[in-house]
Short mmCIF file of C-alpha atoms in Angstrom, two decimals:
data_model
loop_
_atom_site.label_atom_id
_atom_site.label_comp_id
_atom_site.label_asym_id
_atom_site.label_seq_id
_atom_site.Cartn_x
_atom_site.Cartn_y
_atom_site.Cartn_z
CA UNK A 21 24.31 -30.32 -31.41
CA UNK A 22 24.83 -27.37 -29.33
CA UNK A 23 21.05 -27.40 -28.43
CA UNK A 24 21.27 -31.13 -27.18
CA UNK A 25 23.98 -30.73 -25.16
CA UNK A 26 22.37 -27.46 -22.93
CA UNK A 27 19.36 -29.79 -22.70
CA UNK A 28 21.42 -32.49 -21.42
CA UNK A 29 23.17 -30.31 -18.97
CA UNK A 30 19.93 -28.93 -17.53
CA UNK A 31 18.54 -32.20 -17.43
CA UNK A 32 22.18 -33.05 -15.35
CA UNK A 33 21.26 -30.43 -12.65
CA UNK A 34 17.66 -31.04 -12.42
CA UNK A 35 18.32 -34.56 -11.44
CA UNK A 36 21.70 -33.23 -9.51
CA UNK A 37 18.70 -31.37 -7.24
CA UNK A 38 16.27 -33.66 -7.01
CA UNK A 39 18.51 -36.86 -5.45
CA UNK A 40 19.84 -33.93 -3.00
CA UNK A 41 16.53 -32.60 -1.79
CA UNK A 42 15.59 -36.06 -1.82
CA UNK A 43 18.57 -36.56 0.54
CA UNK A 44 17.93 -33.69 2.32
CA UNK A 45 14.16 -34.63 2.95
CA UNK A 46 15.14 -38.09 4.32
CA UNK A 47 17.48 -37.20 6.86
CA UNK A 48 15.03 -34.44 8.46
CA UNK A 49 13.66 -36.15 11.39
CA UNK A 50 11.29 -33.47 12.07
CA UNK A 51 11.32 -33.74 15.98
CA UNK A 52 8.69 -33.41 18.36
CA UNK A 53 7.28 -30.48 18.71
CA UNK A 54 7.03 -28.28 22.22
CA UNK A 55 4.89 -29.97 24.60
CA UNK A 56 4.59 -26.98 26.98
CA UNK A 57 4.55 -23.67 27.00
CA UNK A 58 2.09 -21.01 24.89
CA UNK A 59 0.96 -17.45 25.86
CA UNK A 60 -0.63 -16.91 29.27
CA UNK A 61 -2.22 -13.76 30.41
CA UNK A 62 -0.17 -10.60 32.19
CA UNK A 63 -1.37 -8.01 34.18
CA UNK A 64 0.59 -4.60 34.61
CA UNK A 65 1.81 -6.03 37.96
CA UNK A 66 2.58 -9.22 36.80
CA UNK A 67 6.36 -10.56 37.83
CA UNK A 68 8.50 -12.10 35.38
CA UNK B 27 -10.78 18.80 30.86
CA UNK B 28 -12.17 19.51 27.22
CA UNK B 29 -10.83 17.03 24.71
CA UNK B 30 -11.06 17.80 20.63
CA UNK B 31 -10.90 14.55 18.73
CA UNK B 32 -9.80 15.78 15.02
CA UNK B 33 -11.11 12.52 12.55
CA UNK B 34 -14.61 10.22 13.25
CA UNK B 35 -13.45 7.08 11.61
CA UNK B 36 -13.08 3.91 13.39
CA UNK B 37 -10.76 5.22 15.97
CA UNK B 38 -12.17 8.89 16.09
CA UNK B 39 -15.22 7.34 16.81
CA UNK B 40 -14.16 4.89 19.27
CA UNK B 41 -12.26 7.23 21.08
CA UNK B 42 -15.19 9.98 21.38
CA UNK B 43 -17.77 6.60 22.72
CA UNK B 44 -15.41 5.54 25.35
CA UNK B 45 -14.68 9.52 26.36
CA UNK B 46 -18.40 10.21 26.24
CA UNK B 47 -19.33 7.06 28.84
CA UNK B 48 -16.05 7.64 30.98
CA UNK B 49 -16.31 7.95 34.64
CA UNK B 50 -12.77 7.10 35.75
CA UNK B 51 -11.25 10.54 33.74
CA UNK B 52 -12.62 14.33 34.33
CA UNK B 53 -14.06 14.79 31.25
CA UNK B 54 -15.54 18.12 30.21
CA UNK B 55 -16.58 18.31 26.78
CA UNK B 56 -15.66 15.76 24.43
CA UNK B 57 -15.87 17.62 20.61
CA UNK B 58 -15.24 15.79 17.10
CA UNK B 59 -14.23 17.15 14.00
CA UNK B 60 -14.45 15.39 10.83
CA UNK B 61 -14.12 17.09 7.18
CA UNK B 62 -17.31 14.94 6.95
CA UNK B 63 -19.50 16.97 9.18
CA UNK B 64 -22.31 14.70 8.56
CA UNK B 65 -20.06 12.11 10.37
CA UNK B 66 -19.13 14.26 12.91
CA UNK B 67 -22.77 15.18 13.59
CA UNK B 68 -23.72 12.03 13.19
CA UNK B 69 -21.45 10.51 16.05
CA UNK B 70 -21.94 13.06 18.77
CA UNK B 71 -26.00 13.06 18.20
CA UNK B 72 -25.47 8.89 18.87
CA UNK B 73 -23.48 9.76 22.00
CA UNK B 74 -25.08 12.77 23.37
CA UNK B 75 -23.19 14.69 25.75
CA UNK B 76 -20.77 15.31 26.65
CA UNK B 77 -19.90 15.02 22.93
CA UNK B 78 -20.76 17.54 20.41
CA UNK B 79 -19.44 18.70 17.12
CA UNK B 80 -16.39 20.69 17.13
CA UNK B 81 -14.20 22.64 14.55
CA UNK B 82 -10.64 22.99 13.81
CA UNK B 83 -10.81 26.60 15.80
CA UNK B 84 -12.12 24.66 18.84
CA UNK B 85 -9.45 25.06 22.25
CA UNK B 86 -9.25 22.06 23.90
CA UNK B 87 -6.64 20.59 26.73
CA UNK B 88 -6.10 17.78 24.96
CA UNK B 89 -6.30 17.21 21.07
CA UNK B 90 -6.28 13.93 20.08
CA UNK B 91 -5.70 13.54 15.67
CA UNK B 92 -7.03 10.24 14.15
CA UNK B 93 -7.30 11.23 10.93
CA UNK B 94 -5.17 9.82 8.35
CA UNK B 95 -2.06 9.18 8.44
CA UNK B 96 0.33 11.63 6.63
CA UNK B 97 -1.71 14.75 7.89
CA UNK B 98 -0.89 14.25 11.51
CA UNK B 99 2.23 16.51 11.77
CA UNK B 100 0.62 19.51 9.92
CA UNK B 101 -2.28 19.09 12.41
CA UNK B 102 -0.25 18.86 15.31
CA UNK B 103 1.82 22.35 14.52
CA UNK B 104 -2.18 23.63 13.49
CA UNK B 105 -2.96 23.58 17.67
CA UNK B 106 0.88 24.03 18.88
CA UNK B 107 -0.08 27.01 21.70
CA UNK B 108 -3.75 25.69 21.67
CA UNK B 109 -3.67 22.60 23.38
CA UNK B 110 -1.54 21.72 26.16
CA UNK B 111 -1.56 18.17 25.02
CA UNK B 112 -1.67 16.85 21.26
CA UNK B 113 -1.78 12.82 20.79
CA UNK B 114 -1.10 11.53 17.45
CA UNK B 115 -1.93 7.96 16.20
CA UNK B 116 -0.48 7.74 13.37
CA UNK B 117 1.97 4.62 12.47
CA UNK B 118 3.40 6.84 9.20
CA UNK B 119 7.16 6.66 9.41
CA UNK B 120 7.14 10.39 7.98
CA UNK B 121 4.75 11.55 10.46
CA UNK B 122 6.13 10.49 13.45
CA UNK B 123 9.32 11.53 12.22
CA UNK B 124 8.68 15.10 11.18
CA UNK B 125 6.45 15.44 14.53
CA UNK B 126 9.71 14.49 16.68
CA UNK B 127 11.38 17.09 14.48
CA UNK B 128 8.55 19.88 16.14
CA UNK B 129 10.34 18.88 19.44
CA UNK B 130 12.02 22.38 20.00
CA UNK B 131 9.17 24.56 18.70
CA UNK B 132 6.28 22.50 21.41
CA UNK B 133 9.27 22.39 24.28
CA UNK B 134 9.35 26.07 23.88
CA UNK B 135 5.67 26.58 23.91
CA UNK B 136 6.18 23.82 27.39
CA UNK B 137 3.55 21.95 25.48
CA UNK B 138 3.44 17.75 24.88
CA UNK B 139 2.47 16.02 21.60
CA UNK B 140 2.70 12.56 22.19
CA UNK B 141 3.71 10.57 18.94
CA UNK B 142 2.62 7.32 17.79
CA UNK B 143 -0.54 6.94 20.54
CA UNK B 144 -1.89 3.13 19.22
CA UNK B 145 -1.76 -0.33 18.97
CA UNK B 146 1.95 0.12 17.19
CA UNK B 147 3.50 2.40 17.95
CA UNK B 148 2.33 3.01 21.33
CA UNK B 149 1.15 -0.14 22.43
CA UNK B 150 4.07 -2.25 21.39
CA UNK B 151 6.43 0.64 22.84
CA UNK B 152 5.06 -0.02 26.20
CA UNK B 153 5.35 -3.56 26.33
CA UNK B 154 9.05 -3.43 25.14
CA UNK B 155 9.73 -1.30 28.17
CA UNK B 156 7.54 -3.92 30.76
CA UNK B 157 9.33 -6.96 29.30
CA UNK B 158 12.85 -4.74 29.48
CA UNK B 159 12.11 -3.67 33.27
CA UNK B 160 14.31 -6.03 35.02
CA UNK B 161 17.33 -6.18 32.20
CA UNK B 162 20.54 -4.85 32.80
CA UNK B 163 21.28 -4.52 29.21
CA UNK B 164 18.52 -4.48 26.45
CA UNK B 165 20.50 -5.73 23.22
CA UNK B 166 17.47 -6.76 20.62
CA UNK B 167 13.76 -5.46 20.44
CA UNK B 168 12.39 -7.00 17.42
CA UNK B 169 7.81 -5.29 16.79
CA UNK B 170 6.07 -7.64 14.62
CA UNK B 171 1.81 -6.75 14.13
CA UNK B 172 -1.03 -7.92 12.53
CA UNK B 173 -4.18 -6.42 11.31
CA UNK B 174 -5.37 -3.15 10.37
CA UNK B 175 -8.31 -0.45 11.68
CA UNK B 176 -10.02 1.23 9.69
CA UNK B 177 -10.09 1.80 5.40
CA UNK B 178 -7.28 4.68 6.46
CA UNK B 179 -5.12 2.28 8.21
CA UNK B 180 -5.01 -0.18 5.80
CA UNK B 181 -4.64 2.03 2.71
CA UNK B 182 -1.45 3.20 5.21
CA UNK B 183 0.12 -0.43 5.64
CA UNK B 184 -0.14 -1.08 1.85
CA UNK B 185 1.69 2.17 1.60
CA UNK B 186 4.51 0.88 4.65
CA UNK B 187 4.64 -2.27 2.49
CA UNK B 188 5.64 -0.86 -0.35
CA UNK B 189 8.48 1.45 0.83
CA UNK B 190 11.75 1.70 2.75
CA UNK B 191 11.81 0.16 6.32
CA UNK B 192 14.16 1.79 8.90
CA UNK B 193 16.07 -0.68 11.32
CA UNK B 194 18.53 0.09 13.91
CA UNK B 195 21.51 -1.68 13.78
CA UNK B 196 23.94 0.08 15.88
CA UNK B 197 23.39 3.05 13.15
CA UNK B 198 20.40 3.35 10.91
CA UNK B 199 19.90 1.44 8.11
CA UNK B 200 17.22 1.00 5.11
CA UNK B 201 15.90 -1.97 3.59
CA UNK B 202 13.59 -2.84 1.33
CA UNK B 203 10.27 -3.18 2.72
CA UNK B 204 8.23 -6.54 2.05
CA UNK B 205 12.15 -7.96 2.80
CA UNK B 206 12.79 -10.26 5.40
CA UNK B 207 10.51 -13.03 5.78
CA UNK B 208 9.95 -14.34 9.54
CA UNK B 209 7.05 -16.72 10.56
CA UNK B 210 6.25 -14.60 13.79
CA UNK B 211 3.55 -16.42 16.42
CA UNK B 212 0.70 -14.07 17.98
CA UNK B 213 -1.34 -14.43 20.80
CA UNK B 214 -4.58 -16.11 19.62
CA UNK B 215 -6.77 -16.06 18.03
CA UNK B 216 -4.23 -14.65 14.84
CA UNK B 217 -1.78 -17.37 15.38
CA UNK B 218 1.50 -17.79 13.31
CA UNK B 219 2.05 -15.32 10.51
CA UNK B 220 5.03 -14.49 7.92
CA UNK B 221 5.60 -10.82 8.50
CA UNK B 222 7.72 -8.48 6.48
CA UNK B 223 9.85 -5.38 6.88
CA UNK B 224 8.15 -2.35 6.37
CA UNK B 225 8.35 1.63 6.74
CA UNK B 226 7.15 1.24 10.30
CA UNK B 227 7.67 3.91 12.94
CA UNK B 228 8.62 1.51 15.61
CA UNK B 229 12.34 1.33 15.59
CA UNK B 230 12.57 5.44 15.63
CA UNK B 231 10.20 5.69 18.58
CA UNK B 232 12.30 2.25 20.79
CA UNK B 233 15.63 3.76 19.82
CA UNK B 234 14.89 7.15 22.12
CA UNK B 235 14.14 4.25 25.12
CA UNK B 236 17.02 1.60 24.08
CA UNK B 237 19.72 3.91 22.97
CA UNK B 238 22.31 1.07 23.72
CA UNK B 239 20.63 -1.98 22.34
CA UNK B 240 22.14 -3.65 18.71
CA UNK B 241 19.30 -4.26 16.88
CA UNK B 242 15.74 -2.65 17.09
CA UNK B 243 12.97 -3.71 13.71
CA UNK B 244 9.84 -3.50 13.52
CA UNK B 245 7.49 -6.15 10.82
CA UNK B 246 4.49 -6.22 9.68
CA UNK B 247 1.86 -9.71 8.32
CA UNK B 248 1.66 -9.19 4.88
CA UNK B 249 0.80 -11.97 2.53
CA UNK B 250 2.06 -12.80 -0.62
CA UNK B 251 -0.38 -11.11 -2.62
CA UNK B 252 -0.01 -8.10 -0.27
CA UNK B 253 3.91 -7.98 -0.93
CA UNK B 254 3.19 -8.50 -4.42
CA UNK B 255 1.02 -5.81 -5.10
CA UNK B 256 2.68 -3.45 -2.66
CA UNK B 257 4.32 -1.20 -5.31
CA UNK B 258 0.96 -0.86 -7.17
CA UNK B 259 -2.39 1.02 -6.05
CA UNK B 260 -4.68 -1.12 -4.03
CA UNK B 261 -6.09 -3.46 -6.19
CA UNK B 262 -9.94 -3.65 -4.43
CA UNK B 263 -11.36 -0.84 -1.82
CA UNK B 264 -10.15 -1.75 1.85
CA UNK B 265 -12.52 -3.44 4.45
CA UNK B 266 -14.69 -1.11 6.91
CA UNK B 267 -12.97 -2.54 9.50
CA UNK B 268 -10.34 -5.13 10.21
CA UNK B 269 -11.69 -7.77 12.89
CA UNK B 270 -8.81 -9.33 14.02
CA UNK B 271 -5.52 -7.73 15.30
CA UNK B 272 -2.62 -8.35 17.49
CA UNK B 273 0.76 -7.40 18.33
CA UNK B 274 4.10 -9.31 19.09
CA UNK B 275 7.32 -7.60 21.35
CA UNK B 276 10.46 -9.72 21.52
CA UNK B 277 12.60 -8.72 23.68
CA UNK B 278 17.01 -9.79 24.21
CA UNK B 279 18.99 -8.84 26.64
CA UNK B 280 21.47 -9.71 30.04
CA UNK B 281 19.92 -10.01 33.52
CA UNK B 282 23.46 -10.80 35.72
CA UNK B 283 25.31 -13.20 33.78
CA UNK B 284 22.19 -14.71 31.73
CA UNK B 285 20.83 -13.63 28.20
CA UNK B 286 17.13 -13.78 28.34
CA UNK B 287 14.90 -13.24 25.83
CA UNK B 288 11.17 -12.17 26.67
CA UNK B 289 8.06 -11.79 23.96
CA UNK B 290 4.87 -9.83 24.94
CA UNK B 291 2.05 -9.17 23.09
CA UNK B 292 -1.57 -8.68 22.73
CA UNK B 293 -4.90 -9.22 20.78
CA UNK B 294 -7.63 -7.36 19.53
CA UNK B 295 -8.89 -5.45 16.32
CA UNK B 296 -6.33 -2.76 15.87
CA UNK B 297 -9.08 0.52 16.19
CA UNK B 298 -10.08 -0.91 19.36
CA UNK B 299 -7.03 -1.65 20.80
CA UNK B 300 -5.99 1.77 19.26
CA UNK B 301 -9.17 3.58 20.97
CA UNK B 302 -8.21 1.87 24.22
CA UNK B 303 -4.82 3.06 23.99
CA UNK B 304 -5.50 6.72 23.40
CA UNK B 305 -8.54 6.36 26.47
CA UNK B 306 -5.92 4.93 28.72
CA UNK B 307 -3.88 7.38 27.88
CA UNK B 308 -6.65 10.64 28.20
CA UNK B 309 -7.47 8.56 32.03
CA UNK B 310 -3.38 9.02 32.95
CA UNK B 311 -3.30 12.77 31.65
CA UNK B 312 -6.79 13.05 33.82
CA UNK B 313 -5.19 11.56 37.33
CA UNK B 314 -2.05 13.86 36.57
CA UNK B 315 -0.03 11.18 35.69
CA UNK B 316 1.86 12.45 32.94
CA UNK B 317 4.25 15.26 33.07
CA UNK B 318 6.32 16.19 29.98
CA UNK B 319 6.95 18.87 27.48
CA UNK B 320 8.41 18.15 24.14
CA UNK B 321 7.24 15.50 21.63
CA UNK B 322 7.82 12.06 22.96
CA UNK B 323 6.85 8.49 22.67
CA UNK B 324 4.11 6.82 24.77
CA UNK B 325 6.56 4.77 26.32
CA UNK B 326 8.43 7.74 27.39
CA UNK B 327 5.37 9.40 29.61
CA UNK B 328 3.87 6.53 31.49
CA UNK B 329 4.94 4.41 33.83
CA UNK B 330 4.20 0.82 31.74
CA UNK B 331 3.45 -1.06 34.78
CA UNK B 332 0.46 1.22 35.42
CA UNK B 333 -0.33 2.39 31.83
CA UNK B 334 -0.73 -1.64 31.65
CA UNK B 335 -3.26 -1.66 34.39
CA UNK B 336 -5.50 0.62 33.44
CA UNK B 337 -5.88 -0.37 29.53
CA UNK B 338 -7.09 -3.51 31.47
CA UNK B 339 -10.01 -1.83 32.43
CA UNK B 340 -10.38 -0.82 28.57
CA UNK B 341 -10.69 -4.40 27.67
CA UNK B 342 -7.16 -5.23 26.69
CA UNK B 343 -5.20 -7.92 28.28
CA UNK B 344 -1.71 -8.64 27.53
CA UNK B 345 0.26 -11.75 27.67
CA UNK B 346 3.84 -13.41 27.82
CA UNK B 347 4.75 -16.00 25.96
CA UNK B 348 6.81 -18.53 27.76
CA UNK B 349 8.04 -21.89 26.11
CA UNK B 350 9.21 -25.48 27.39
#
């Protein structure tokens, strides 16, 4: 009995963390990612 | 101006070529020692002169050590009184730091051994100090790189990898090193990479230049095999040479009013960037550019601005990365 019920509890948390990283995974929207921008080349005089 | 390189691996050798064809520094003899003296043979007979094989005994003005790292510091006391300048390329947390513990013994002898001359430290140093120029209050300087030189090198990071990383964090701390996962982005063509703490000199060598800032690290690209089998001995013999290389300076600070934040950085195999360096370098000391006594880091003896210009003329550009 005591074996069923630590199965049943680990079976409780692994479906406790998959509907939240489920959750979690849905409301990411991700974004758009920069547009602009990237490395450009410097001398030793260069201004900032 | 007689120069001794001491080690003819990838960046003994690169730095005795570029010596050997350089018009731009006054250049007397160039001489290379290697505990291979086939090697050292070897090179100088490909370069013919000014190069030719030296010893240990040789005097030289300036004696530049790319052997391996750990042996650096010994070597540098070995010529203490025999060269006027020593420049050591080593990125070995305990060589740098037991060479900046020679500083009263070379001040006395109003000598200069330069520590951590390379792609980082040295390199990386520099650009910290360009991107810091027109702060009024440095507060972060975070070093990440990428690559290794030669068989030496690498054998060196696996080491770094595998042992204690020093951070400043308004007072020295230790961490573990292969800790501290950040996805860091190069210049091309290396990209994003997940780097790592490590036992990297970096942080000891900013520290002397950013003595007020909060937080100074230094990372290294490692992947997860790497951090894996960091603890053990390498698992398969290390590449001839690593072909792709870069560096990465983040900078944080106050200009007025405003925080800005400012990342550098630069490309190339890390023994050629490293050979550049240490030519740049041996060009400055050559146009009596550098004045110092003491041991010191590289971003401590030149003026960045210039130091910048003329490693352009060794083939390395730098560049600024500047988002949306």
């Amino acid at each position: 009995m005591e074996a069923v019920k630590i199965l049943r509890r680990a079976l409780v948390a692994l479906a406790g963390a998959a509907a939240i990283a489920t959750i979690l995974r849905a409301r990411g929207t991700g974004g758009v990612p920069p547009q602009s921008g990237g490395w450009r080349q410097i001398s030793g005089t260069s201004k900032f | 101006m007689d120069v001794l390189v001491v080690g003819a691996g990838v960046v003994g050798a690169g730095v005795a070529k570029r010596l050997a064809g350089s018009s731009s520094a006054p250049i007397g003899r160039v001489a290379v020692f290697d505990r291979n003296p086939d090697r050292a043979w070897r090179l100088s007979e490909r370069q013919g002169a000014p190069a030719a094989a030296g010893s240990l005994d040789d005097t030289a003005d300036i004696v530049i050590l790319a052997t391996a790292s750990g042996s650096q510091a010994r070597l540098a006391q070995r010529f203490l009184g025999k060269a006027q300048v020593v420049l050591a390329t080593s990125d070995s947390l305990g060589d740098v730091r037991r060479l900046l513990g020679m500083n009263g013994a070379v001040r006395q002898r109003n000598s200069l051994v330069v520590a951590g001359v390379g792609m980082a430290p040295g390199l990386s140093d520099v650009l910290a100090v360009r991107a810091a120029a027109d702060l009024d209050r440095v507060t972060e300087v975070h070093v990440a790189k990428f690559g290794t030189g030669g068989p030496a090198c690498a054998r060196q990071h696996h080491k770094a990898l595998g042992s204690l990383a020093l951070e400043w964090r308004g007072g020295w701390r230790q961490r573990p090193g292969g800790s501290g996962r950040e996805l860091c982005w190069f210049p091309g063509p290396v990209d994003a990479a997940d780097c790592y703490r490590a036992a990297l000199p970096d942080p000891l060598l900013l520290a002397r230049k950013f003595n007020r800032a909060d937080r100074i690290t230094a990372r290294m690209a490692a992947t997860r095999r790497d951090r894996f089998s960091s603890w053990l001995p390498m698992l398969r013999p290390p590449h001839p040479e690593g072909r792709l290389g870069a560096i990465r300076v983040e900078v944080r600070g106050q200009k007025g009013q405003a925080w800005v934040g400012r990342i550098l950085g630069a490309s190339a195999p890390p023994g050629f960037a490293t050979a550049a360096v240490v030519t740049s370098v041996v060009e400055l000391i050559g146009s009596g550019k550098v004045d110092g006594a003491g041991v010191m880091g590289l971003s401590e003896i030149v003026d960045a601005g210039e130091f910048l210009r003329v490693l352009e003329g060794q083939g390395i550009v730098c560049e600024e990365f500047s988002g949306p």
